[in-house]
PDB file of C-alpha atoms and ligand atoms in Angstrom:
ATOM      1  CA  UNK A  28      73.556  88.301 100.733  1.00  0.00           C
ATOM      2  CA  UNK A  29      76.590  91.301 101.633  1.00  0.00           C
ATOM      3  CA  UNK A  30      79.826  90.453 103.440  1.00  0.00           C
ATOM      4  CA  UNK A  31      80.400  91.419 106.690  1.00  0.00           C
ATOM      5  CA  UNK A  32      82.074  95.200 107.070  1.00  0.00           C
ATOM      6  CA  UNK A  33      84.788  95.338 109.603  1.00  0.00           C
ATOM      7  CA  UNK A  34      85.111  99.388 110.710  1.00  0.00           C
ATOM      8  CA  UNK A  35      87.379  98.703 113.788  1.00  0.00           C
ATOM      9  CA  UNK A  36      90.445  96.448 115.272  1.00  0.00           C
ATOM     10  CA  UNK A  37      88.303  95.551 118.618  1.00  0.00           C
ATOM     11  CA  UNK A  38      85.412  94.053 115.430  1.00  0.00           C
ATOM     12  CA  UNK A  39      88.204  92.057 113.358  1.00  0.00           C
ATOM     13  CA  UNK A  40      89.876  91.399 116.816  1.00  0.00           C
ATOM     14  CA  UNK A  41      86.581  89.509 118.100  1.00  0.00           C
ATOM     15  CA  UNK A  42      85.956  87.692 114.562  1.00  0.00           C
ATOM     16  CA  UNK A  43      90.038  86.024 114.393  1.00  0.00           C
ATOM     17  CA  UNK A  44      90.182  85.504 117.836  1.00  0.00           C
ATOM     18  CA  UNK A  45      86.848  83.381 117.214  1.00  0.00           C
ATOM     19  CA  UNK A  46      87.805  81.780 114.767  1.00  0.00           C
ATOM     20  CA  UNK A  47      91.851  80.679 115.728  1.00  0.00           C
ATOM     21  CA  UNK A  48      90.107  79.228 118.782  1.00  0.00           C
ATOM     22  CA  UNK A  49      87.831  76.695 116.764  1.00  0.00           C
ATOM     23  CA  UNK A  50      91.456  76.255 115.834  1.00  0.00           C
ATOM     24  CA  UNK A  51      90.634  77.426 111.627  1.00  0.00           C
ATOM     25  CA  UNK A  52      93.163  78.894 109.633  1.00  0.00           C
ATOM     26  CA  UNK A  53      92.616  83.005 108.647  1.00  0.00           C
ATOM     27  CA  UNK A  54      93.785  83.860 105.197  1.00  0.00           C
ATOM     28  CA  UNK A  55      94.107  88.137 104.804  1.00  0.00           C
ATOM     29  CA  UNK A  56      94.336  89.554 100.950  1.00  0.00           C
ATOM     30  CA  UNK A  57      96.013  93.218 101.850  1.00  0.00           C
ATOM     31  CA  UNK A  58      94.655  95.615  98.747  1.00  0.00           C
ATOM     32  CA  UNK A  59      93.704  99.216  98.744  1.00  0.00           C
ATOM     33  CA  UNK A  60      90.250  98.495  97.072  1.00  0.00           C
ATOM     34  CA  UNK A  61      88.938  99.160  93.612  1.00  0.00           C
ATOM     35  CA  UNK A  62      89.688  95.361  93.095  1.00  0.00           C
ATOM     36  CA  UNK A  63      89.802  93.930  89.558  1.00  0.00           C
ATOM     37  CA  UNK A  64      90.372  90.116  88.456  1.00  0.00           C
ATOM     38  CA  UNK A  65      93.940  90.481  89.706  1.00  0.00           C
ATOM     39  CA  UNK A  66      92.563  90.781  93.399  1.00  0.00           C
ATOM     40  CA  UNK A  67      89.714  87.958  92.918  1.00  0.00           C
ATOM     41  CA  UNK A  68      92.261  85.550  92.213  1.00  0.00           C
ATOM     42  CA  UNK A  69      94.574  86.162  95.348  1.00  0.00           C
ATOM     43  CA  UNK A  70      90.849  85.908  97.427  1.00  0.00           C
ATOM     44  CA  UNK A  71      90.318  82.203  95.061  1.00  0.00           C
ATOM     45  CA  UNK A  72      94.073  81.273  96.228  1.00  0.00           C
ATOM     46  CA  UNK A  73      93.452  82.021 100.039  1.00  0.00           C
ATOM     47  CA  UNK A  74      89.881  80.467  99.854  1.00  0.00           C
ATOM     48  CA  UNK A  75      91.333  76.962  98.541  1.00  0.00           C
ATOM     49  CA  UNK A  76      94.010  77.179 101.278  1.00  0.00           C
ATOM     50  CA  UNK A  77      92.315  78.778 104.466  1.00  0.00           C
ATOM     51  CA  UNK A  78      89.048  78.099 106.658  1.00  0.00           C
ATOM     52  CA  UNK A  79      88.659  82.206 106.707  1.00  0.00           C
ATOM     53  CA  UNK A  80      89.203  84.813 104.303  1.00  0.00           C
ATOM     54  CA  UNK A  81      89.540  88.453 105.299  1.00  0.00           C
ATOM     55  CA  UNK A  82      89.638  91.153 102.337  1.00  0.00           C
ATOM     56  CA  UNK A  83      91.914  94.101 103.710  1.00  0.00           C
ATOM     57  CA  UNK A  84      90.880  97.757 102.128  1.00  0.00           C
ATOM     58  CA  UNK A  85      92.633 100.434 102.890  1.00  0.00           C
ATOM     59  CA  UNK A  86      94.419 103.371 101.094  1.00  0.00           C
ATOM     60  CA  UNK A  87      97.199 103.972 103.396  1.00  0.00           C
ATOM     61  CA  UNK A  88      98.705 107.223 103.209  1.00  0.00           C
ATOM     62  CA  UNK A  89     102.008 106.571 104.065  1.00  0.00           C
ATOM     63  CA  UNK A  90     102.830 104.660 100.910  1.00  0.00           C
ATOM     64  CA  UNK A  91     101.995 107.039  98.622  1.00  0.00           C
ATOM     65  CA  UNK A  92     104.861 110.069  97.940  1.00  0.00           C
ATOM     66  CA  UNK A  93     102.370 112.469  96.649  1.00  0.00           C
ATOM     67  CA  UNK A  94      99.429 114.256  97.544  1.00  0.00           C
ATOM     68  CA  UNK A  95      98.100 114.193  94.231  1.00  0.00           C
ATOM     69  CA  UNK A  96      98.543 110.845  93.476  1.00  0.00           C
ATOM     70  CA  UNK A  97      96.730 109.933  96.954  1.00  0.00           C
ATOM     71  CA  UNK A  98      94.475 112.277  95.961  1.00  0.00           C
ATOM     72  CA  UNK A  99      93.142 110.581  92.747  1.00  0.00           C
ATOM     73  CA  UNK A 100      93.755 106.552  93.717  1.00  0.00           C
ATOM     74  CA  UNK A 101      90.413 105.328  92.890  1.00  0.00           C
ATOM     75  CA  UNK A 102      87.647 104.361  95.407  1.00  0.00           C
ATOM     76  CA  UNK A 103      85.051 102.346  95.216  1.00  0.00           C
ATOM     77  CA  UNK A 104      84.047 100.333  98.150  1.00  0.00           C
ATOM     78  CA  UNK A 105      80.433  99.298  97.340  1.00  0.00           C
ATOM     79  CA  UNK A 106      81.756  98.615  94.356  1.00  0.00           C
ATOM     80  CA  UNK A 107      84.560  95.984  95.621  1.00  0.00           C
ATOM     81  CA  UNK A 108      82.577  94.763  98.916  1.00  0.00           C
ATOM     82  CA  UNK A 109      79.490  93.824  95.868  1.00  0.00           C
ATOM     83  CA  UNK A 110      82.439  91.383  93.952  1.00  0.00           C
ATOM     84  CA  UNK A 111      83.240  89.629  97.121  1.00  0.00           C
ATOM     85  CA  UNK A 112      79.900  87.946  97.422  1.00  0.00           C
ATOM     86  CA  UNK A 113      80.694  85.098  95.149  1.00  0.00           C
ATOM     87  CA  UNK A 114      83.101  84.143  97.249  1.00  0.00           C
ATOM     88  CA  UNK A 115      81.809  84.158 100.828  1.00  0.00           C
ATOM     89  CA  UNK A 116      85.150  86.070 101.900  1.00  0.00           C
ATOM     90  CA  UNK A 117      84.409  86.008 105.931  1.00  0.00           C
ATOM     91  CA  UNK A 118      84.946  89.377 106.521  1.00  0.00           C
ATOM     92  CA  UNK A 119      86.427  93.350 104.464  1.00  0.00           C
ATOM     93  CA  UNK A 120      88.436  95.037 106.602  1.00  0.00           C
ATOM     94  CA  UNK A 121      87.995  98.168 106.470  1.00  0.00           C
ATOM     95  CA  UNK A 122      89.229 100.585 108.453  1.00  0.00           C
ATOM     96  CA  UNK A 123      89.575 104.151 109.091  1.00  0.00           C
ATOM     97  CA  UNK A 124      92.984 105.832 109.547  1.00  0.00           C
ATOM     98  CA  UNK A 125      92.547 106.228 113.021  1.00  0.00           C
ATOM     99  CA  UNK A 126      92.410 102.100 113.502  1.00  0.00           C
ATOM    100  CA  UNK A 127      96.003 101.799 111.980  1.00  0.00           C
ATOM    101  CA  UNK A 128      97.801 104.769 112.438  1.00  0.00           C
ATOM    102  CA  UNK A 129      95.988 106.433 115.913  1.00  0.00           C
ATOM    103  CA  UNK A 130      97.223 109.627 117.551  1.00  0.00           C
ATOM    104  CA  UNK A 131     100.769 109.949 118.305  1.00  0.00           C
ATOM    105  CA  UNK A 132     101.703 106.817 116.111  1.00  0.00           C
ATOM    106  CA  UNK A 133     105.597 106.918 115.300  1.00  0.00           C
ATOM    107  CA  UNK A 134     107.235 103.851 114.306  1.00  0.00           C
ATOM    108  CA  UNK A 135     107.981 103.590 110.716  1.00  0.00           C
ATOM    109  CA  UNK A 136     109.314  99.824 109.167  1.00  0.00           C
ATOM    110  CA  UNK A 137     112.153  99.802 106.352  1.00  0.00           C
ATOM    111  CA  UNK A 138     113.423  97.031 104.741  1.00  0.00           C
ATOM    112  CA  UNK A 139     116.930  97.766 104.052  1.00  0.00           C
ATOM    113  CA  UNK A 140     118.610  97.298 100.775  1.00  0.00           C
ATOM    114  CA  UNK A 141     116.014  95.777  98.423  1.00  0.00           C
ATOM    115  CA  UNK A 142     113.999  98.743  98.500  1.00  0.00           C
ATOM    116  CA  UNK A 143     116.776 101.326  97.246  1.00  0.00           C
ATOM    117  CA  UNK A 144     116.186  99.828  93.677  1.00  0.00           C
ATOM    118  CA  UNK A 145     113.103  99.956  91.249  1.00  0.00           C
ATOM    119  CA  UNK A 146     110.475 101.987  92.610  1.00  0.00           C
ATOM    120  CA  UNK A 147     111.468 102.179  96.093  1.00  0.00           C
ATOM    121  CA  UNK A 148     114.673 104.338  94.072  1.00  0.00           C
ATOM    122  CA  UNK A 149     111.312 106.207  92.149  1.00  0.00           C
ATOM    123  CA  UNK A 150     109.327 106.388  94.921  1.00  0.00           C
ATOM    124  CA  UNK A 151     111.179 107.622  98.051  1.00  0.00           C
ATOM    125  CA  UNK A 152     109.923 106.545 101.274  1.00  0.00           C
ATOM    126  CA  UNK A 153     107.009 104.506  99.444  1.00  0.00           C
ATOM    127  CA  UNK A 154     108.408 100.677 100.480  1.00  0.00           C
ATOM    128  CA  UNK A 155     108.817 101.719 104.026  1.00  0.00           C
ATOM    129  CA  UNK A 156     104.695 103.156 103.723  1.00  0.00           C
ATOM    130  CA  UNK A 157     104.199  99.352 102.174  1.00  0.00           C
ATOM    131  CA  UNK A 158     106.067  97.714 105.150  1.00  0.00           C
ATOM    132  CA  UNK A 159     105.066  99.510 108.286  1.00  0.00           C
ATOM    133  CA  UNK A 160     101.316  99.430 106.790  1.00  0.00           C
ATOM    134  CA  UNK A 161     101.305  95.040 106.124  1.00  0.00           C
ATOM    135  CA  UNK A 162     103.297  94.831 109.164  1.00  0.00           C
ATOM    136  CA  UNK A 163     100.180  95.953 111.193  1.00  0.00           C
ATOM    137  CA  UNK A 164      97.413  94.335 108.563  1.00  0.00           C
ATOM    138  CA  UNK A 165      99.152  91.017 109.698  1.00  0.00           C
ATOM    139  CA  UNK A 166      99.450  91.453 113.245  1.00  0.00           C
ATOM    140  CA  UNK A 167      96.429  93.226 113.759  1.00  0.00           C
ATOM    141  CA  UNK A 168      94.626  90.110 111.834  1.00  0.00           C
ATOM    142  CA  UNK A 169      96.794  87.494 113.386  1.00  0.00           C
ATOM    143  CA  UNK A 170      96.256  85.832 109.503  1.00  0.00           C
ATOM    144  CA  UNK A 171      98.445  82.001 108.816  1.00  0.00           C
ATOM    145  CA  UNK A 172      98.795  83.334 105.759  1.00  0.00           C
ATOM    146  CA  UNK A 173      98.743  86.156 103.194  1.00  0.00           C
ATOM    147  CA  UNK A 174      98.337  86.556  98.925  1.00  0.00           C
ATOM    148  CA  UNK A 175     100.164  88.718  97.081  1.00  0.00           C
ATOM    149  CA  UNK A 176     100.509  89.548  93.545  1.00  0.00           C
ATOM    150  CA  UNK A 177     103.730  88.946  91.167  1.00  0.00           C
ATOM    151  CA  UNK A 178     102.377  91.844  89.237  1.00  0.00           C
ATOM    152  CA  UNK A 179     104.094  94.431  92.060  1.00  0.00           C
ATOM    153  CA  UNK A 180     106.869  91.533  92.202  1.00  0.00           C
ATOM    154  CA  UNK A 181     109.192  93.836  94.249  1.00  0.00           C
ATOM    155  CA  UNK A 182     106.320  94.714  97.548  1.00  0.00           C
ATOM    156  CA  UNK A 183     106.313  90.681  97.745  1.00  0.00           C
ATOM    157  CA  UNK A 184     109.827  90.368  97.743  1.00  0.00           C
ATOM    158  CA  UNK A 185     109.804  93.287 100.604  1.00  0.00           C
ATOM    159  CA  UNK A 186     107.103  92.011 102.186  1.00  0.00           C
ATOM    160  CA  UNK A 187     108.468  88.165 103.156  1.00  0.00           C
ATOM    161  CA  UNK A 188     111.270  89.851 103.813  1.00  0.00           C
ATOM    162  CA  UNK A 189     109.988  92.030 106.460  1.00  0.00           C
ATOM    163  CA  UNK A 190     107.867  88.778 107.972  1.00  0.00           C
ATOM    164  CA  UNK A 191     110.572  86.674 108.308  1.00  0.00           C
ATOM    165  CA  UNK A 192     112.878  89.210 110.169  1.00  0.00           C
ATOM    166  CA  UNK A 193     110.223  90.393 112.314  1.00  0.00           C
ATOM    167  CA  UNK A 194     109.463  86.515 113.202  1.00  0.00           C
ATOM    168  CA  UNK A 195     105.882  87.401 112.268  1.00  0.00           C
ATOM    169  CA  UNK A 196     104.483  84.196 111.860  1.00  0.00           C
ATOM    170  CA  UNK A 197     102.613  84.337 108.225  1.00  0.00           C
ATOM    171  CA  UNK A 198     103.518  82.737 104.946  1.00  0.00           C
ATOM    172  CA  UNK A 199     103.549  85.130 102.676  1.00  0.00           C
ATOM    173  CA  UNK A 200     102.302  83.372  98.781  1.00  0.00           C
ATOM    174  CA  UNK A 201     103.102  85.110  96.024  1.00  0.00           C
ATOM    175  CA  UNK A 202     100.640  84.521  92.873  1.00  0.00           C
ATOM    176  CA  UNK A 203     101.058  85.203  89.203  1.00  0.00           C
ATOM    177  CA  UNK A 204      99.769  88.614  87.490  1.00  0.00           C
ATOM    178  CA  UNK A 205      96.494  88.192  86.207  1.00  0.00           C
ATOM    179  CA  UNK A 206      96.393  89.970  82.645  1.00  0.00           C
ATOM    180  CA  UNK A 207      93.244  91.690  80.242  1.00  0.00           C
ATOM    181  CA  UNK A 208      93.248  90.245  76.949  1.00  0.00           C
ATOM    182  CA  UNK A 209      95.577  92.177  75.396  1.00  0.00           C
ATOM    183  CA  UNK A 210      98.506  91.595  78.304  1.00  0.00           C
ATOM    184  CA  UNK A 211      97.803  94.841  80.015  1.00  0.00           C
ATOM    185  CA  UNK A 212      98.715  93.884  83.578  1.00  0.00           C
ATOM    186  CA  UNK A 213      95.370  94.573  85.816  1.00  0.00           C
ATOM    187  CA  UNK A 214      96.120  97.229  88.570  1.00  0.00           C
ATOM    188  CA  UNK A 215      93.742  99.859  90.017  1.00  0.00           C
ATOM    189  CA  UNK A 216      95.550 102.263  88.234  1.00  0.00           C
ATOM    190  CA  UNK A 217      94.327 101.161  84.967  1.00  0.00           C
ATOM    191  CA  UNK A 218      90.589 102.779  85.438  1.00  0.00           C
ATOM    192  CA  UNK A 219      92.579 106.136  85.611  1.00  0.00           C
ATOM    193  CA  UNK A 220      93.589 105.675  81.622  1.00  0.00           C
ATOM    194  CA  UNK A 221      91.419 107.270  79.015  1.00  0.00           C
ATOM    195  CA  UNK A 222      90.069 105.326  76.197  1.00  0.00           C
ATOM    196  CA  UNK A 223      93.109 106.401  73.911  1.00  0.00           C
ATOM    197  CA  UNK A 224      95.591 105.546  76.933  1.00  0.00           C
ATOM    198  CA  UNK A 225      93.821 102.567  77.241  1.00  0.00           C
ATOM    199  CA  UNK A 226      94.791 101.476  73.403  1.00  0.00           C
ATOM    200  CA  UNK A 227      98.041 102.176  74.417  1.00  0.00           C
ATOM    201  CA  UNK A 228      99.160 100.877  77.353  1.00  0.00           C
ATOM    202  CA  UNK A 229      98.993  96.808  76.463  1.00  0.00           C
ATOM    203  CA  UNK A 230     102.566  97.806  74.320  1.00  0.00           C
ATOM    204  CA  UNK A 231     104.323  98.205  77.407  1.00  0.00           C
ATOM    205  CA  UNK A 232     103.759  94.326  77.854  1.00  0.00           C
ATOM    206  CA  UNK A 233     104.621  93.086  74.268  1.00  0.00           C
ATOM    207  CA  UNK A 234     108.210  95.100  73.883  1.00  0.00           C
ATOM    208  CA  UNK A 235     109.002  93.823  77.630  1.00  0.00           C
ATOM    209  CA  UNK A 236     107.764  90.152  76.178  1.00  0.00           C
ATOM    210  CA  UNK A 237     109.992  90.645  72.423  1.00  0.00           C
ATOM    211  CA  UNK A 238     112.861  92.034  75.368  1.00  0.00           C
ATOM    212  CA  UNK A 239     112.227  88.441  77.635  1.00  0.00           C
ATOM    213  CA  UNK A 240     112.537  86.507  73.902  1.00  0.00           C
ATOM    214  CA  UNK A 241     115.709  88.137  72.820  1.00  0.00           C
ATOM    215  CA  UNK A 242     117.180  87.615  76.208  1.00  0.00           C
ATOM    216  CA  UNK A 243     116.420  83.955  76.654  1.00  0.00           C
ATOM    217  CA  UNK A 244     117.850  83.561  73.325  1.00  0.00           C
ATOM    218  CA  UNK A 245     121.447  85.083  74.695  1.00  0.00           C
ATOM    219  CA  UNK A 246     121.071  88.562  73.958  1.00  0.00           C
ATOM    220  CA  UNK A 247     122.940  90.808  76.284  1.00  0.00           C
ATOM    221  CA  UNK A 248     120.441  93.482  77.982  1.00  0.00           C
ATOM    222  CA  UNK A 249     123.165  96.211  76.963  1.00  0.00           C
ATOM    223  CA  UNK A 250     122.604  95.403  73.436  1.00  0.00           C
ATOM    224  CA  UNK A 251     118.573  95.150  73.548  1.00  0.00           C
ATOM    225  CA  UNK A 252     118.350  98.623  76.466  1.00  0.00           C
ATOM    226  CA  UNK A 253     117.696 101.554  73.500  1.00  0.00           C
ATOM    227  CA  UNK A 254     115.883  99.583  70.985  1.00  0.00           C
ATOM    228  CA  UNK A 255     113.398  98.691  73.854  1.00  0.00           C
ATOM    229  CA  UNK A 256     113.786 101.966  75.894  1.00  0.00           C
ATOM    230  CA  UNK A 257     112.849 103.904  71.943  1.00  0.00           C
ATOM    231  CA  UNK A 258     109.984 101.385  71.646  1.00  0.00           C
ATOM    232  CA  UNK A 259     108.582 102.782  74.676  1.00  0.00           C
ATOM    233  CA  UNK A 260     108.646 106.293  74.300  1.00  0.00           C
ATOM    234  CA  UNK A 261     107.718 105.652  70.933  1.00  0.00           C
ATOM    235  CA  UNK A 262     104.289 104.238  72.168  1.00  0.00           C
ATOM    236  CA  UNK A 263     103.693 106.937  74.151  1.00  0.00           C
ATOM    237  CA  UNK A 264     105.205 106.422  77.749  1.00  0.00           C
ATOM    238  CA  UNK A 265     107.200 109.254  77.612  1.00  0.00           C
ATOM    239  CA  UNK A 266     108.685 108.961  80.813  1.00  0.00           C
ATOM    240  CA  UNK A 267     110.405 105.516  81.754  1.00  0.00           C
ATOM    241  CA  UNK A 268     111.442 105.419  85.346  1.00  0.00           C
ATOM    242  CA  UNK A 269     113.395 101.849  84.158  1.00  0.00           C
ATOM    243  CA  UNK A 270     113.566  98.747  82.332  1.00  0.00           C
ATOM    244  CA  UNK A 271     115.927  96.300  83.715  1.00  0.00           C
ATOM    245  CA  UNK A 272     116.769  93.248  84.236  1.00  0.00           C
ATOM    246  CA  UNK A 273     117.039  91.583  87.577  1.00  0.00           C
ATOM    247  CA  UNK A 274     117.857  88.578  89.471  1.00  0.00           C
ATOM    248  CA  UNK A 275     114.480  87.093  90.796  1.00  0.00           C
ATOM    249  CA  UNK A 276     116.109  85.537  93.980  1.00  0.00           C
ATOM    250  CA  UNK A 277     118.403  89.147  95.078  1.00  0.00           C
ATOM    251  CA  UNK A 278     116.973  91.583  92.339  1.00  0.00           C
ATOM    252  CA  UNK A 279     120.525  92.901  91.338  1.00  0.00           C
ATOM    253  CA  UNK A 280     120.964  94.181  88.087  1.00  0.00           C
ATOM    254  CA  UNK A 281     121.900  91.110  85.441  1.00  0.00           C
ATOM    255  CA  UNK A 282     123.117  91.561  81.948  1.00  0.00           C
ATOM    256  CA  UNK A 283     121.840  87.891  81.191  1.00  0.00           C
ATOM    257  CA  UNK A 284     119.396  85.846  81.471  1.00  0.00           C
ATOM    258  CA  UNK A 285     122.009  83.719  83.052  1.00  0.00           C
ATOM    259  CA  UNK A 286     119.609  82.377  86.323  1.00  0.00           C
ATOM    260  CA  UNK A 287     116.243  83.515  87.145  1.00  0.00           C
ATOM    261  CA  UNK A 288     115.578  86.825  86.090  1.00  0.00           C
ATOM    262  CA  UNK A 289     112.454  89.413  85.840  1.00  0.00           C
ATOM    263  CA  UNK A 290     112.408  92.238  83.244  1.00  0.00           C
ATOM    264  CA  UNK A 291     111.082  95.025  85.216  1.00  0.00           C
ATOM    265  CA  UNK A 292     109.228  98.663  83.625  1.00  0.00           C
ATOM    266  CA  UNK A 293     107.642 101.244  84.950  1.00  0.00           C
ATOM    267  CA  UNK A 294     106.868 104.296  83.051  1.00  0.00           C
ATOM    268  CA  UNK A 295     104.192 106.974  83.026  1.00  0.00           C
ATOM    269  CA  UNK A 296     101.517 106.614  79.903  1.00  0.00           C
ATOM    270  CA  UNK A 297      99.006 110.119  79.839  1.00  0.00           C
ATOM    271  CA  UNK A 298      99.874 110.910  83.945  1.00  0.00           C
ATOM    272  CA  UNK A 299      99.350 107.226  84.705  1.00  0.00           C
ATOM    273  CA  UNK A 300     102.341 105.084  85.654  1.00  0.00           C
ATOM    274  CA  UNK A 301     101.695 101.569  85.149  1.00  0.00           C
ATOM    275  CA  UNK A 302     104.282  98.959  86.451  1.00  0.00           C
ATOM    276  CA  UNK A 303     104.869  95.316  84.784  1.00  0.00           C
ATOM    277  CA  UNK A 304     107.553  92.368  85.359  1.00  0.00           C
ATOM    278  CA  UNK A 305     107.590  89.209  83.528  1.00  0.00           C
ATOM    279  CA  UNK A 306     109.698  85.882  84.284  1.00  0.00           C
ATOM    280  CA  UNK A 307     112.914  85.877  81.845  1.00  0.00           C
ATOM    281  CA  UNK A 308     113.291  82.085  80.734  1.00  0.00           C
ATOM    282  CA  UNK A 309     117.351  81.165  81.840  1.00  0.00           C
ATOM    283  CA  UNK A 310     118.919  81.690  78.876  1.00  0.00           C
ATOM    284  CA  UNK A 311     120.719  78.544  77.297  1.00  0.00           C
TER     285      UNK A 311
HETATM  286  O1  LIG B 423      99.471  96.803  96.534  1.00  0.00           O
HETATM  287  C1  LIG B 423      98.574  96.582  97.487  1.00  0.00           C
HETATM  288  O2  LIG B 423      98.013  97.083  96.927  1.00  0.00           O
HETATM  289  C2  LIG B 423      99.416  97.590  98.714  1.00  0.00           C
HETATM  290  O3  LIG B 423     100.391  97.836  98.122  1.00  0.00           O
HETATM  291  C3  LIG B 423      99.246  96.955 100.108  1.00  0.00           C
HETATM  292  C4  LIG B 423      99.468  96.055 100.021  1.00  0.00           C
HETATM  293  C5  LIG B 423      97.912  96.464  99.952  1.00  0.00           C
HETATM  294  C6  LIG B 423      99.817  98.061 101.082  1.00  0.00           C
HETATM  295  O4  LIG B 423      99.028  98.937 101.263  1.00  0.00           O
END
């Protein structure tokens, strides 16, 4: 059995038109490929609540602010299609660039405010690229529901805001981060880690868990930040882009876990940028 691969917008539209005409709901799982169990958990969630499921695979050039990062992004389409067979998805939309950004394309979707912090501050233009391509994927697929991982929590918030602001009739569903047994958050970028870096990578999550425990016991963030940062650098994360406590609702900085909060971290390990975020229980 194989999964139908749709390469053009017209092929996608003729499938989705038929499904909607038959009264079926459509779920979309937007990805850039190199599928892992985190993506597959989104596919399973989509299958559980939609009649039809489309997985999109498109390595979006507009969200990479370094040409080398775009060039080295893993591309494993055949493998990806094989992994999707057991989920019986209705199609993989894997367009080439001309289907998303046709000649003369000059529109930019930009979500103000919440994109100025965290990854937005360290990857200029990244979230404009994400918001622009996700707007296209939402309107091209005309899906009723879209599934995103909390691993990219800021991205999830940006996409939810964008869909609300633009009145796109889609429900954006956030799904929990899936982790390796040693706690490392699953990410396509993990494929880029050397064997040695892979053994070091789970330390980021361990350090975050220790900090989250202290925060939930009422320790203020500024009392533990320096220790956490030096543990991260000691564990091989030489450049730390951020290690911050922020509100789940607004992404504003917090010093205490006095409201629903998350710890966010991004750091470079042996040339690979890893990000993670975890829930911090409200301090008693
Ligand atoms: O999370 C990703 O893989 C990408 O940012 C997305 C949402 C598919 C947009 O290109």
